[in-house]
Coordinates of C-alpha atoms in Angstrom, one line a residue:
X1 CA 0.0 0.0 0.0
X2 CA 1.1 3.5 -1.0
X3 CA 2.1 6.1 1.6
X4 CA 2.1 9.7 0.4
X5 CA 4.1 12.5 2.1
X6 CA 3.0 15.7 3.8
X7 CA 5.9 17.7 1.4
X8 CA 8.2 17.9 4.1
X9 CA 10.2 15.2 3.8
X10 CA 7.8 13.0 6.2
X11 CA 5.9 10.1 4.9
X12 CA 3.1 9.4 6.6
X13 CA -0.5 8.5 5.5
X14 CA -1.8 11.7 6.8
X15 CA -1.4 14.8 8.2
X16 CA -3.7 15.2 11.6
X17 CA -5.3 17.8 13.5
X18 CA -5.8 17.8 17.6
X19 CA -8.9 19.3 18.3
X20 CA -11.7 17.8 18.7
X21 CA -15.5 18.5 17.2
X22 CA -18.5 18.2 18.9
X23 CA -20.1 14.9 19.9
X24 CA -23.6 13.4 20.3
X25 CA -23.8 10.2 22.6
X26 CA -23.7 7.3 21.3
X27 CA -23.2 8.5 17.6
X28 CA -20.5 6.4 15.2
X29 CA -17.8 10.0 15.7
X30 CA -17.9 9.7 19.6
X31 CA -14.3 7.9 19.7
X32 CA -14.7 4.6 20.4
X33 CA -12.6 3.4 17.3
X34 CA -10.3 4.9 15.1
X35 CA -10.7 4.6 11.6
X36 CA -8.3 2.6 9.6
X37 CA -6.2 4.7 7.4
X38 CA -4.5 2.0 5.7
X39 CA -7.9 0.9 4.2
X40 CA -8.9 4.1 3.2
X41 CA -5.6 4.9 1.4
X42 CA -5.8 1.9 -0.4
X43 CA -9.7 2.5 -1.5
X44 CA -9.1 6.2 -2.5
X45 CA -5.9 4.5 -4.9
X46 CA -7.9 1.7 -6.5
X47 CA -10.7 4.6 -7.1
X48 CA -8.8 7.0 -8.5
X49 CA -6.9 4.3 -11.1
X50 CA -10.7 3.0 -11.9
X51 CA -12.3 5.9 -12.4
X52 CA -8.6 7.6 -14.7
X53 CA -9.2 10.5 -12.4
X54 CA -4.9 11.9 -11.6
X55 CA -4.7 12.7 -8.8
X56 CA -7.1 13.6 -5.6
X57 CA -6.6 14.9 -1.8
X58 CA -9.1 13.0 1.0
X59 CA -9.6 14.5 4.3
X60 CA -12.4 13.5 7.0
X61 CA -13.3 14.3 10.6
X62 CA -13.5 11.2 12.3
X63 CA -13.1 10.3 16.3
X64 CA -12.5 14.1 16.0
X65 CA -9.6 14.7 14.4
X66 CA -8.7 15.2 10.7
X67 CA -7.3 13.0 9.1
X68 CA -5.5 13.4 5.2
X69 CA -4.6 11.8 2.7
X70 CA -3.3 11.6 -0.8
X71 CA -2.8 10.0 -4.3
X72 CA -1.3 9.9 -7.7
X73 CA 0.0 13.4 -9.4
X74 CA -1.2 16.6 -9.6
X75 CA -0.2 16.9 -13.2
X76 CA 0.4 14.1 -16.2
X77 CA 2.6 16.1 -18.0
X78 CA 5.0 16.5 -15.2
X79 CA 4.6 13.5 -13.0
X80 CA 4.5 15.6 -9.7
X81 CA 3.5 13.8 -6.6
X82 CA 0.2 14.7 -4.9
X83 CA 0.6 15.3 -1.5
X84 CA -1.8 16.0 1.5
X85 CA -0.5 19.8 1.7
X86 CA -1.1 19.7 -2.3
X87 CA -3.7 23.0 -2.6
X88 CA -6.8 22.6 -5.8
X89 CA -9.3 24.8 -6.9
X90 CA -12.3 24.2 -5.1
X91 CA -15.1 26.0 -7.5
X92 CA -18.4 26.6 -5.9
X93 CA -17.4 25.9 -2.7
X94 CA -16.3 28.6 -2.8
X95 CA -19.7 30.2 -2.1
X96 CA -19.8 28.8 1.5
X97 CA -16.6 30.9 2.3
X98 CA -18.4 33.9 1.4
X99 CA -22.1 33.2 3.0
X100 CA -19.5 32.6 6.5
X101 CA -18.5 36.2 5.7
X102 CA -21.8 37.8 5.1
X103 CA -22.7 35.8 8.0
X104 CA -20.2 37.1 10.4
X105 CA -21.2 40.5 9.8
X106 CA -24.5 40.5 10.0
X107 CA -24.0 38.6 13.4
X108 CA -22.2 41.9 14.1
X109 CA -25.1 43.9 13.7
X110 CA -23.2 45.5 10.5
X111 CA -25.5 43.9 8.1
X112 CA -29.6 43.7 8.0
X113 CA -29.8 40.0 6.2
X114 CA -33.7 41.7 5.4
X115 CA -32.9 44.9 4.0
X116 CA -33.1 45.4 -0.4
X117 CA -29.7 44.9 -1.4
X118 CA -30.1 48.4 -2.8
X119 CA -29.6 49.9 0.9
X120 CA -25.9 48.8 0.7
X121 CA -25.2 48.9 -2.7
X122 CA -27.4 51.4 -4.4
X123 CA -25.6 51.0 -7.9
X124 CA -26.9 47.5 -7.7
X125 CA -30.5 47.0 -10.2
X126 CA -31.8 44.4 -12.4
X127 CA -33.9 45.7 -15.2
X128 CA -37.0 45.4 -13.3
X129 CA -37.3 48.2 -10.4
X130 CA -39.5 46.0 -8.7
X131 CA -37.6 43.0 -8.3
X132 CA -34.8 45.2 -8.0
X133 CA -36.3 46.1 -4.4
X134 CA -36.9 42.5 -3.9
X135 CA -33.8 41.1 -3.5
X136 CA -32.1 40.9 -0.1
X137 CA -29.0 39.2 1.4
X138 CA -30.9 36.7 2.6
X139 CA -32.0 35.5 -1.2
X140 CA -28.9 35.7 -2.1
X141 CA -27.5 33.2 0.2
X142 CA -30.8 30.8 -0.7
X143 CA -30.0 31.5 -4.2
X144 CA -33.8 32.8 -3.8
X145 CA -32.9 36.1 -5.7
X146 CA -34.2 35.0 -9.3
X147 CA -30.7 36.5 -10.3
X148 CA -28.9 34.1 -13.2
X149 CA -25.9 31.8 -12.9
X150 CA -23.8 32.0 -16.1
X151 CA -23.0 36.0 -16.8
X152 CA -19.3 35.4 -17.4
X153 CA -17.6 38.8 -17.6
X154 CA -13.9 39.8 -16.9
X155 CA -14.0 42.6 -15.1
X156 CA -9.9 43.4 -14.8
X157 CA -7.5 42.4 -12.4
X158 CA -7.9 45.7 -10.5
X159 CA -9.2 45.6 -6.8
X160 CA -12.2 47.6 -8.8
X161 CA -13.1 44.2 -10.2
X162 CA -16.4 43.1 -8.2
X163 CA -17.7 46.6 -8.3
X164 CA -17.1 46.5 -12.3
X165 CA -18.8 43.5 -12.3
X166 CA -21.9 43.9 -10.5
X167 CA -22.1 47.4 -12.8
X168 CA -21.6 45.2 -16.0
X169 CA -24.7 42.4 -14.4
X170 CA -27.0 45.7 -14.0
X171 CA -28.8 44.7 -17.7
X172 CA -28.3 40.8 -17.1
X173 CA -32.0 38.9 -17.2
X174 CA -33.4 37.2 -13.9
X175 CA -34.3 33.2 -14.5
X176 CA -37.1 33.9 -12.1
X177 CA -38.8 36.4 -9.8
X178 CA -37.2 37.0 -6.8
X179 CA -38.5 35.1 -3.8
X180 CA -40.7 32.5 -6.3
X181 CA -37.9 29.4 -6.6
X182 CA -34.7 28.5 -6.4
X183 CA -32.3 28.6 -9.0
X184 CA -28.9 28.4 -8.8
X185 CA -27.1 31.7 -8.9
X186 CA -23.3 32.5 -8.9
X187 CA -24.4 36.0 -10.0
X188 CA -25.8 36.4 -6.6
X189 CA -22.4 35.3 -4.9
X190 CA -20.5 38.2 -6.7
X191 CA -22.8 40.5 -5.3
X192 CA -22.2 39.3 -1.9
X193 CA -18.8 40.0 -2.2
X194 CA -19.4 43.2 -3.4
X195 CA -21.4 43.9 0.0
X196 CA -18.5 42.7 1.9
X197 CA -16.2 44.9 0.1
X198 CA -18.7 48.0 1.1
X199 CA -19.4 47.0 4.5
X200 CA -15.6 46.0 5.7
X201 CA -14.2 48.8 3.4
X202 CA -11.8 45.8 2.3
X203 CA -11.4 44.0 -1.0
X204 CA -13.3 40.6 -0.8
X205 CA -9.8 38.9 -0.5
X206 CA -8.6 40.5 2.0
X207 CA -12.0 40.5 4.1
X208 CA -11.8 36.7 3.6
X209 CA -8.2 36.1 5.0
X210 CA -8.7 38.8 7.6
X211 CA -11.8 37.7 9.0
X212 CA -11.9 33.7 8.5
X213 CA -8.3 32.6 6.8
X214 CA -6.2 33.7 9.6
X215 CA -8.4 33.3 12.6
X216 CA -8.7 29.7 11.6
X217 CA -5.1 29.1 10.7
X218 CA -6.0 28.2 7.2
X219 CA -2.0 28.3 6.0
X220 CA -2.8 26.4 2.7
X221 CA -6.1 28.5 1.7
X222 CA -5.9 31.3 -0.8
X223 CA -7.7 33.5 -3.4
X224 CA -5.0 33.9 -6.1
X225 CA -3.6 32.2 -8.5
X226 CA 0.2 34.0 -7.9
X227 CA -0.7 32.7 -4.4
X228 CA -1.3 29.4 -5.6
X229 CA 2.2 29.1 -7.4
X230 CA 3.8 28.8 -3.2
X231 CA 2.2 25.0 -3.0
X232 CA 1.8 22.6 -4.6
X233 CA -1.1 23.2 -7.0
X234 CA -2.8 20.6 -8.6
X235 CA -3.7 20.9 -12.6
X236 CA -7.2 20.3 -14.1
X237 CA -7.3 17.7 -16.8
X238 CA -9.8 17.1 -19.1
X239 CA -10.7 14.2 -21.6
X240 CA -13.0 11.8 -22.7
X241 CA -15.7 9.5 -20.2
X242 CA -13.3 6.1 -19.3
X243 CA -10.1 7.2 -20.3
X244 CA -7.1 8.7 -18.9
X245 CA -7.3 12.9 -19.3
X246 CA -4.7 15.0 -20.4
X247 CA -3.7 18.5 -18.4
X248 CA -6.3 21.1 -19.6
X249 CA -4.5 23.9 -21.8
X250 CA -4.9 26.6 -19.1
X251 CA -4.6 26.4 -15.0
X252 CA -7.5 28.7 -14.6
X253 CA -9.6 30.3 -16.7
X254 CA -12.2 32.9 -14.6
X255 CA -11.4 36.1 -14.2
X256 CA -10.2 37.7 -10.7
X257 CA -14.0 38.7 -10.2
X258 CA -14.9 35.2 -9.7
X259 CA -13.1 35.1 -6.7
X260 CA -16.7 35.0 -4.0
X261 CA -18.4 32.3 -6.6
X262 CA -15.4 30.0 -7.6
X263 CA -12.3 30.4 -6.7
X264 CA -11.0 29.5 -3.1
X265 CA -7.8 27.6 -3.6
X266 CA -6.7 25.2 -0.7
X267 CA -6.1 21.7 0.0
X268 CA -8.5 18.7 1.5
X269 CA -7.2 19.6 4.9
X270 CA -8.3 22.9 5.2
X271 CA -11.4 22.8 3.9
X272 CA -12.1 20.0 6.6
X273 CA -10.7 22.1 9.4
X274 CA -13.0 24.6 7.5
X275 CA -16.2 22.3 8.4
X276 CA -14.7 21.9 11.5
X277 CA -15.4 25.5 12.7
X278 CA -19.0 24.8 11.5
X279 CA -19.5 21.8 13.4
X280 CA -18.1 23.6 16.4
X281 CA -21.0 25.7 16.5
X282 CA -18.3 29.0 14.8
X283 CA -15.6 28.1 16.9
X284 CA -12.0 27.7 15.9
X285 CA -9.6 25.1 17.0
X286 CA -7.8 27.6 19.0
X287 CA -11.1 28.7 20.9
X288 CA -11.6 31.8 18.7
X289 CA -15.4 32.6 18.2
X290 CA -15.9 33.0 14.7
X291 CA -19.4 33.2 14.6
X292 CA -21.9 32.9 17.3
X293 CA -23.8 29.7 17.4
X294 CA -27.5 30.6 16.5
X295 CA -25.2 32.2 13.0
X296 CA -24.1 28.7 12.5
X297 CA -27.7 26.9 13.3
X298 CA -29.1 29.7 10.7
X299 CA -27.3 28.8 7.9
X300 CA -28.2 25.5 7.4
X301 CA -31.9 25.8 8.4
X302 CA -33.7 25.3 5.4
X303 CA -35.1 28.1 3.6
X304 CA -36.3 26.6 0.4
X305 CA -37.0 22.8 -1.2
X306 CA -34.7 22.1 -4.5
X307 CA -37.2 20.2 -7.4
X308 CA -33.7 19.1 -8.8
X309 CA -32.9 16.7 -5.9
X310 CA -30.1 14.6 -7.3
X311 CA -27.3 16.8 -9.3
X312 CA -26.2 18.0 -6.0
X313 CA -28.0 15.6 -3.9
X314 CA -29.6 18.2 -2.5
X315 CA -33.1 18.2 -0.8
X316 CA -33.0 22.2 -0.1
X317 CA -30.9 24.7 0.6
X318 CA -30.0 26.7 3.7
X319 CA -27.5 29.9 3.9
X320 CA -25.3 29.2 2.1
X321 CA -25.2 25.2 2.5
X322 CA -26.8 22.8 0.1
X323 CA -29.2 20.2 2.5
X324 CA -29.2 17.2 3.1
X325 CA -31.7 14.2 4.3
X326 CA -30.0 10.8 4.2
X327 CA -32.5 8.8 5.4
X328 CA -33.7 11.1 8.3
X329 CA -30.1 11.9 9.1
X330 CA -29.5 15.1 8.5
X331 CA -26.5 16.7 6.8
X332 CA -25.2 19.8 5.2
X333 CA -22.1 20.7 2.2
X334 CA -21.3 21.8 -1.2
X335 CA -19.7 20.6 -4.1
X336 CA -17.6 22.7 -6.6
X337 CA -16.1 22.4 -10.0
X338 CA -13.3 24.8 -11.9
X339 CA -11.6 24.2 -15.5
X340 CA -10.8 20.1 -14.9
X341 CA -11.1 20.0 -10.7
X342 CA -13.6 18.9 -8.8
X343 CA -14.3 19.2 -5.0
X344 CA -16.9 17.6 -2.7
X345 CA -17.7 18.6 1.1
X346 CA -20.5 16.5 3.3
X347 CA -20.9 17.5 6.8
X348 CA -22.9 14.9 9.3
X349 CA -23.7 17.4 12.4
X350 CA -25.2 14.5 14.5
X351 CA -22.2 12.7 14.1
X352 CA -19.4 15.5 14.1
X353 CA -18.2 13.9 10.9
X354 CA -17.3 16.0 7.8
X355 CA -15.7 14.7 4.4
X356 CA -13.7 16.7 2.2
X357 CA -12.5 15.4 -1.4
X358 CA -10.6 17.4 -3.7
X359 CA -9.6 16.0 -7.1
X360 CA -8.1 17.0 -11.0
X361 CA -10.2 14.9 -13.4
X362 CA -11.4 12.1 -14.9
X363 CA -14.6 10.5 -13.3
X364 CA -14.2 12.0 -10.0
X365 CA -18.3 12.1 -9.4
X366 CA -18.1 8.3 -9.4
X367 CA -14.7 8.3 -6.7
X368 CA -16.6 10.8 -4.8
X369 CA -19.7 8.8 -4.9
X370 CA -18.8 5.4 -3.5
X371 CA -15.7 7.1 -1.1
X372 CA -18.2 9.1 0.4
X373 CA -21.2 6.9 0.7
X374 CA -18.7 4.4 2.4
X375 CA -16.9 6.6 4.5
X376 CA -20.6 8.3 5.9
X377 CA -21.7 4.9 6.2
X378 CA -18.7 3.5 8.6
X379 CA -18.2 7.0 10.1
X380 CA -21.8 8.5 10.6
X381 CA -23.9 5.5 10.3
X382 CA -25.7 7.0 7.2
X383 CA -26.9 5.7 4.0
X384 CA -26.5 7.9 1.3
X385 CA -29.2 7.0 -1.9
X386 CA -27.6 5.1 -4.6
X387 CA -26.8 7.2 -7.6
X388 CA -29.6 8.6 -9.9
X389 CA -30.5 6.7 -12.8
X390 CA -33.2 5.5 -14.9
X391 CA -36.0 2.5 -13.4
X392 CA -35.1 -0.7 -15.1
X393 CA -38.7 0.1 -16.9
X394 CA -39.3 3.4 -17.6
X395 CA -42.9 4.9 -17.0
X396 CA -45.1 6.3 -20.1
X397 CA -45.1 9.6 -20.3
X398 CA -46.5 12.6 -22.3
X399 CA -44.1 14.6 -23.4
X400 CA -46.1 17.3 -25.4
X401 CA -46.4 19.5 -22.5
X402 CA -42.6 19.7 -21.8
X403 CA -41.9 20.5 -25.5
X404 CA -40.1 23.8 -26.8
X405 CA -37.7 26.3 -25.9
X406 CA -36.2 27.4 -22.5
X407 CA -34.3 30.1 -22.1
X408 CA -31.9 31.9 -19.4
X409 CA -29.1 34.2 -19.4
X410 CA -26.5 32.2 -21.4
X411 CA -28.5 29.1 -22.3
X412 CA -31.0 27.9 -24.8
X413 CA -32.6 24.4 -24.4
X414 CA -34.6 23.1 -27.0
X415 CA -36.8 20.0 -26.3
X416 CA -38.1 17.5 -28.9
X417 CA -40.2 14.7 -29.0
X418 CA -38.6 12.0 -31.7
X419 CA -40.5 8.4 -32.4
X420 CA -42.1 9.1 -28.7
X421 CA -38.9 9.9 -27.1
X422 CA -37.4 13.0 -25.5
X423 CA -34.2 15.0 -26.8
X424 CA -32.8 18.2 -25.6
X425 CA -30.3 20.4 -27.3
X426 CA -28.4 22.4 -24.3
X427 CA -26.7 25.9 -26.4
X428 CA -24.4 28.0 -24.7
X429 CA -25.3 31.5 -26.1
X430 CA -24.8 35.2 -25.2
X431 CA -21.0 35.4 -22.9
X432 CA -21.5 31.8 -22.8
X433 CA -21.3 31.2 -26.2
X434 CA -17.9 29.9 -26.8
X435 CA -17.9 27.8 -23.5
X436 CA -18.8 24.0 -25.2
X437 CA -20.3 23.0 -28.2
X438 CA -24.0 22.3 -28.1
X439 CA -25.0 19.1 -25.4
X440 CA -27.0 16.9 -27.1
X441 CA -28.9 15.0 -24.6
X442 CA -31.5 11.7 -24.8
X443 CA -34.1 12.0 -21.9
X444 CA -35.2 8.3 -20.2
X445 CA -38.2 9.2 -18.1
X446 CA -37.7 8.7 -14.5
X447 CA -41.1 10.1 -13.5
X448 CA -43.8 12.1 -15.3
X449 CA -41.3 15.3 -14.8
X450 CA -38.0 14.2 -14.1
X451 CA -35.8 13.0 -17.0
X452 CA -31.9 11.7 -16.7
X453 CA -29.8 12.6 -19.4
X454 CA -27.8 11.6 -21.4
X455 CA -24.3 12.1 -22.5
X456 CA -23.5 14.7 -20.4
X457 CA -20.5 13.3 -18.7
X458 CA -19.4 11.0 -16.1
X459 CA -17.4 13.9 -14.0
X460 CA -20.6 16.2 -13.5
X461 CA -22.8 13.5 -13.2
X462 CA -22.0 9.6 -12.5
X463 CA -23.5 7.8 -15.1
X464 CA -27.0 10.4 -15.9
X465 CA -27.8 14.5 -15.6
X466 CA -31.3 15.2 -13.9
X467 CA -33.2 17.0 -16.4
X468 CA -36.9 17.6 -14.0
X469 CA -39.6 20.5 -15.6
X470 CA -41.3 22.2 -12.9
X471 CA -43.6 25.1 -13.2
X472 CA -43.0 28.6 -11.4
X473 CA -45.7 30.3 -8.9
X474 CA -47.5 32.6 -11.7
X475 CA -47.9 29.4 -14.0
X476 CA -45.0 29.4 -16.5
X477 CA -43.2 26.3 -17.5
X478 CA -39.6 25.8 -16.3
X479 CA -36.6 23.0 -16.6
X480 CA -34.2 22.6 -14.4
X481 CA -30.4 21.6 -15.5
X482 CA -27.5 22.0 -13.5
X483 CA -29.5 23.7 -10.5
X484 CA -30.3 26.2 -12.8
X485 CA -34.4 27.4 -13.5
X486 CA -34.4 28.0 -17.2
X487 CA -38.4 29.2 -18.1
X488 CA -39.9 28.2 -21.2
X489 CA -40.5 30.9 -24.0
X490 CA -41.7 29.4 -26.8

C-alpha cells in the first residue's frame, strides 16, 4: 500500500489535527474506534486508477480529528506527486466561504440580512425596479434572488473588479422572480462580495483572510492564483468519459471577479478544518469565536426545497449550504467544480463527521460517490441514496407538454419529441457562447417530470444528468439543468 508524504520530507498517511469536534452520545464519531487509514488509502488509490481521475486529496473528521490523505500526481505532464499539503481549486465551494463572511457581519449587527440589497449597494439593479427592491441578502445566500448563474464577464485584475462586475450584471436577465424558486445563482455570490467589500471597506480577499483565513489558521487556503504558485497546486485535466485525461490547456480560466463564486484555492485539509469551525458551533480550534452559534444553526436551516434533488443531492438549501436528508439523518455541504477540478464537502452534524475530497479529473463524481457513501456509512452510520438513474422500466409519459424552448441568461434548451422519445439540445449563447459546443442529450423518463440525461459526462454527473420540468408560482413552464431554472419561451 502507498504512503504519500506531507511535502516535508515526512511520509506518513496523513497529516492530523488535535482538536476535537463536537459529539452526540452514542453516535458512530464519539471515539470509540479509530478509523483505519490503511484501508482508506488503499480504497481512494484503486478509485482513482478505476475511475482515470490523476490525482485527488481526501480528508475526514473522524473520532475528532482530521485526518488526510493523498494520491497519484497533480499533473500528467510532469509527473509531480500529490501530497496532503497539495492546494486545488475548489469551484463553488467557494460560495460557502463567502455566505460565512456575510454571515459574520451580520451577526455583528453590520449587516440587515432583510434589507433590499439596494440599501448597501445602491448601484446594484436588475432591469426590473421591482424586483430590484426585492432582492435581499438573505436570497442571495438561498440563491432565492431569481438573479442568473452564467454572466461570465472579466471585469480586470484591479481591486475595482467586483464593483465592475456587478455594474456590467446591472442589464443581465433574472431566471425567475425574486423570492418564487430557487435557481442556482453564482451572480448572486458576486454580489455578496461586493457587499463585503462595502461593509468591511476591504477587497473581498482581504476581508476573507482577515476575517476567516487567519483566525482559523488556514496556512494552505488562498484567493489567487500567484498565491497558488507557493504549493503545490494541482492541474485540471480534461478528456473523454473512461479514459485517462490529459492536463487542460490553461490552470484557470475565470477572471479575478470570480473570486466570492469560484475560486478558493486550498487543500483537503483545510477545507475539513474549515467544516470543523461549522460543526463547532463558529468556533475555531484555538477557541476563537468565529461566529456565534444561532449564526451557524441559521445557515443551514432550510429556507427553500430544490425540485432538482439529485445533481447535488440536495433536498434544499440553507445559507449558504446545500441540505441534506439521508434517510432522516440530516446533513449539510457543497460541491464545486473549476476548469478540470472537482471538490466535494458533506458534513454529518449529529455525528461530528465532515468529508472533504478534492480532485483534478477524470470520473471524479463516481470516486466521490462510492468514497463518500462508504466513508458516511462507517463513520456516521448514514446511507447515502444510490446514484440517480433510470428504473429498469421506464414509466409512459407525455411529453407534449414539456416541449419547446427554454431560455436563461447564457443558455438555450430546446426540447423534442422524436419516435415518442425526449431529446434536448443544451446551447451556450450570449457570454456563454464559446464555453462548449452544443449538449446533445437523450431523456429516459424517470417520473412524469423528471428525466436523466444523457451524454453529459461522467465527471458532473455519474453515469446520468437530472433534467426535472417544474412550473414557477404565476404558471409558467420551467426546466431545471444543473440547479439552474431556465423558463420556457416558446
Amino acid at each position: 500500500m502507498a504512503r504519500r508524504g506531507n511535502g516535508n520530507g515526512h511520509e506518513q498517511y496523513g497529516r492530523t489535527g488535535s482538536g476535537r469536534a463536537p459529539e452526540t452520545p452514542g453516535s458512530p464519531a464519539s471515539g470509540d474506534r479509530r478509523p483505519d487509514l490503511a484501508h482508506w488509502q488503499a480504497r481512494l488509490d484503486a478509485l482513482c486508477a478505476e475511475h482515470h481521475v490523476p490525482g485527488a486529496s481526501l480528508a475526514f473528521l473522524g473520532d475528532g480529528t482530521v485526518h488526510e490523505l493523498a494520491t497519484g500526481v497533480l499533473h500528467r505532464g510532469t509527473g509531480v506527486e500529490t501530497t496532503t499539503d497539495s492546494v486545488f481549486q475548489m469551484g463553488s465551494i467557494a460560495k460557502v466561504y463567502t455566505a460565512t463572511l456575510i454571515m459574520r457581519l451580520a451577526a455583528a449587527g453590520e449587516l440587515d440580512l432583510d434589507a433590499p440589497v439596494v440599501d448597501v449597494l445602491p448601484e446594484f439593479s436588475v432591469a426590473d425596479p421591482e424586483a430590484t427592491r426585492a432582492i435581499t441578502t438573505r436570497r442571495l445566500l438561498s440563491h432565492t434572488s431569481g438573479l442568473t448563474c452564467d454572466f461570465t464577464h472579466d471585469s480586470g485584475r484591479g481591486d475595482d473588479c467586483l464593483a465592475r462586475y456587478v455594474d456590467a450584471a446591472r442589464g443581465v436577465a433574472l431566471d425567475c422572480p425574486p423570492g418564487s424558486a430557487i435557481s442556482y445563482s453564482s451572480v448572486g455570490y458576486n454580489v455578496l462580495g461586493r457587499i463585503v467589500e462595502v461593509v468591511t471597506g476591504k477587497v473581498w480577499d482581504r476581508a476573507l483572510k482577515d476575517l476567516l483565513l487567519t483566525p482559523l489558521g488556514l496556512t494552505h487556503t488562498v484567493t489567487l492564483p500567484e498565491e497558488a504558485l507557493r504549493f503545490r497546486a494541482a492541474m485540471g485535466h480534461l478528456g473523454e468519459p473512461g479514459r485517462d485525461p490529459e492536463p487542460a490547456p490553461e490552470w484557470d480560466m475565470m477572471p479575478r471577479s470570480a473570486g466570492p463564486y469560484g475560486r478558493v484555492i486550498a487543500s483537503a485539509g483545510d477545507l475539513a478544518r474549515f467544516a470543523r469551525m461549522h460543526l463547532a458551533g463558529g468556533v475555531a480550534e484555538d477557541g476563537t469565536r468565529i461566529l456565534p452559534e444561532a449564526a451557524v444553526a441559521l445557515m443551514r436551516q432550510r429556507v427553500v426545497d430544490c425540485p432538482d434533488r439529485w445533481t447535488v443531492s440536495s433536498d434544499g438549501w440553507g445559507l449558504g449550504w446545500t441540505l441534506y436528508d439521508w434517510n432522516g439523518v440530516q446533513g449539510y455541504g457543497h460541491d464545486g467544480a473549476s476548469i478540470g477540478q472537482y471538490g466535494y464537502l458533506r458534513v454529518v452534524p449529529s455525528a461530528g463527521v465532515a468529508v472533504a475530497l478534492l480532485t483534478n479529473g477524470g470520473g471524479a463524481r463516481e470516486v466521490y460517490a462510492a468514497l463518500c457513501r462508504e466513508l458516511l456509512a462507517e463513520l456516521a452510520g448514514v446511507a447515502v441514496p444510490e446514484p440517480f438513474a433510470p428504473p429498469a422500466t421506464p414509466p409512459a409519459v407525455d411529453l407534449a407538454p414539456l416541449v419547446g424552448t427554454y431560455r436563461r441568461e447564457g443558455v438555450v434548451i430546446t426540447v423534442t419529441e422524436r419516435d415518442g422519445a425526449g431529446h434536448a439540445v443544451y446551447e451556450f449563447v450570449d457570454g456563454m457562447r464559446d464555453f462548449s459546443a452544443p449538449l446533445r442529450i437523450d431523456l429516459l423518463p424517470v417520473t412524469e417530470t423528471v428525466f436523466a440525461g444523457t451524454g453529459v459526462g461522467e465527471a458532473f454527473s455519474e453515469d446520468y444528468m437530472p433534467v426535472v420540468f417544474s412550473t414557477l408560482p404565476d404558471g409558467t413552464g420551467c426546466v431545471y439543468i444543473g440547479m439552474r431554472c431556465a423558463p420556457k419561451v416558446a
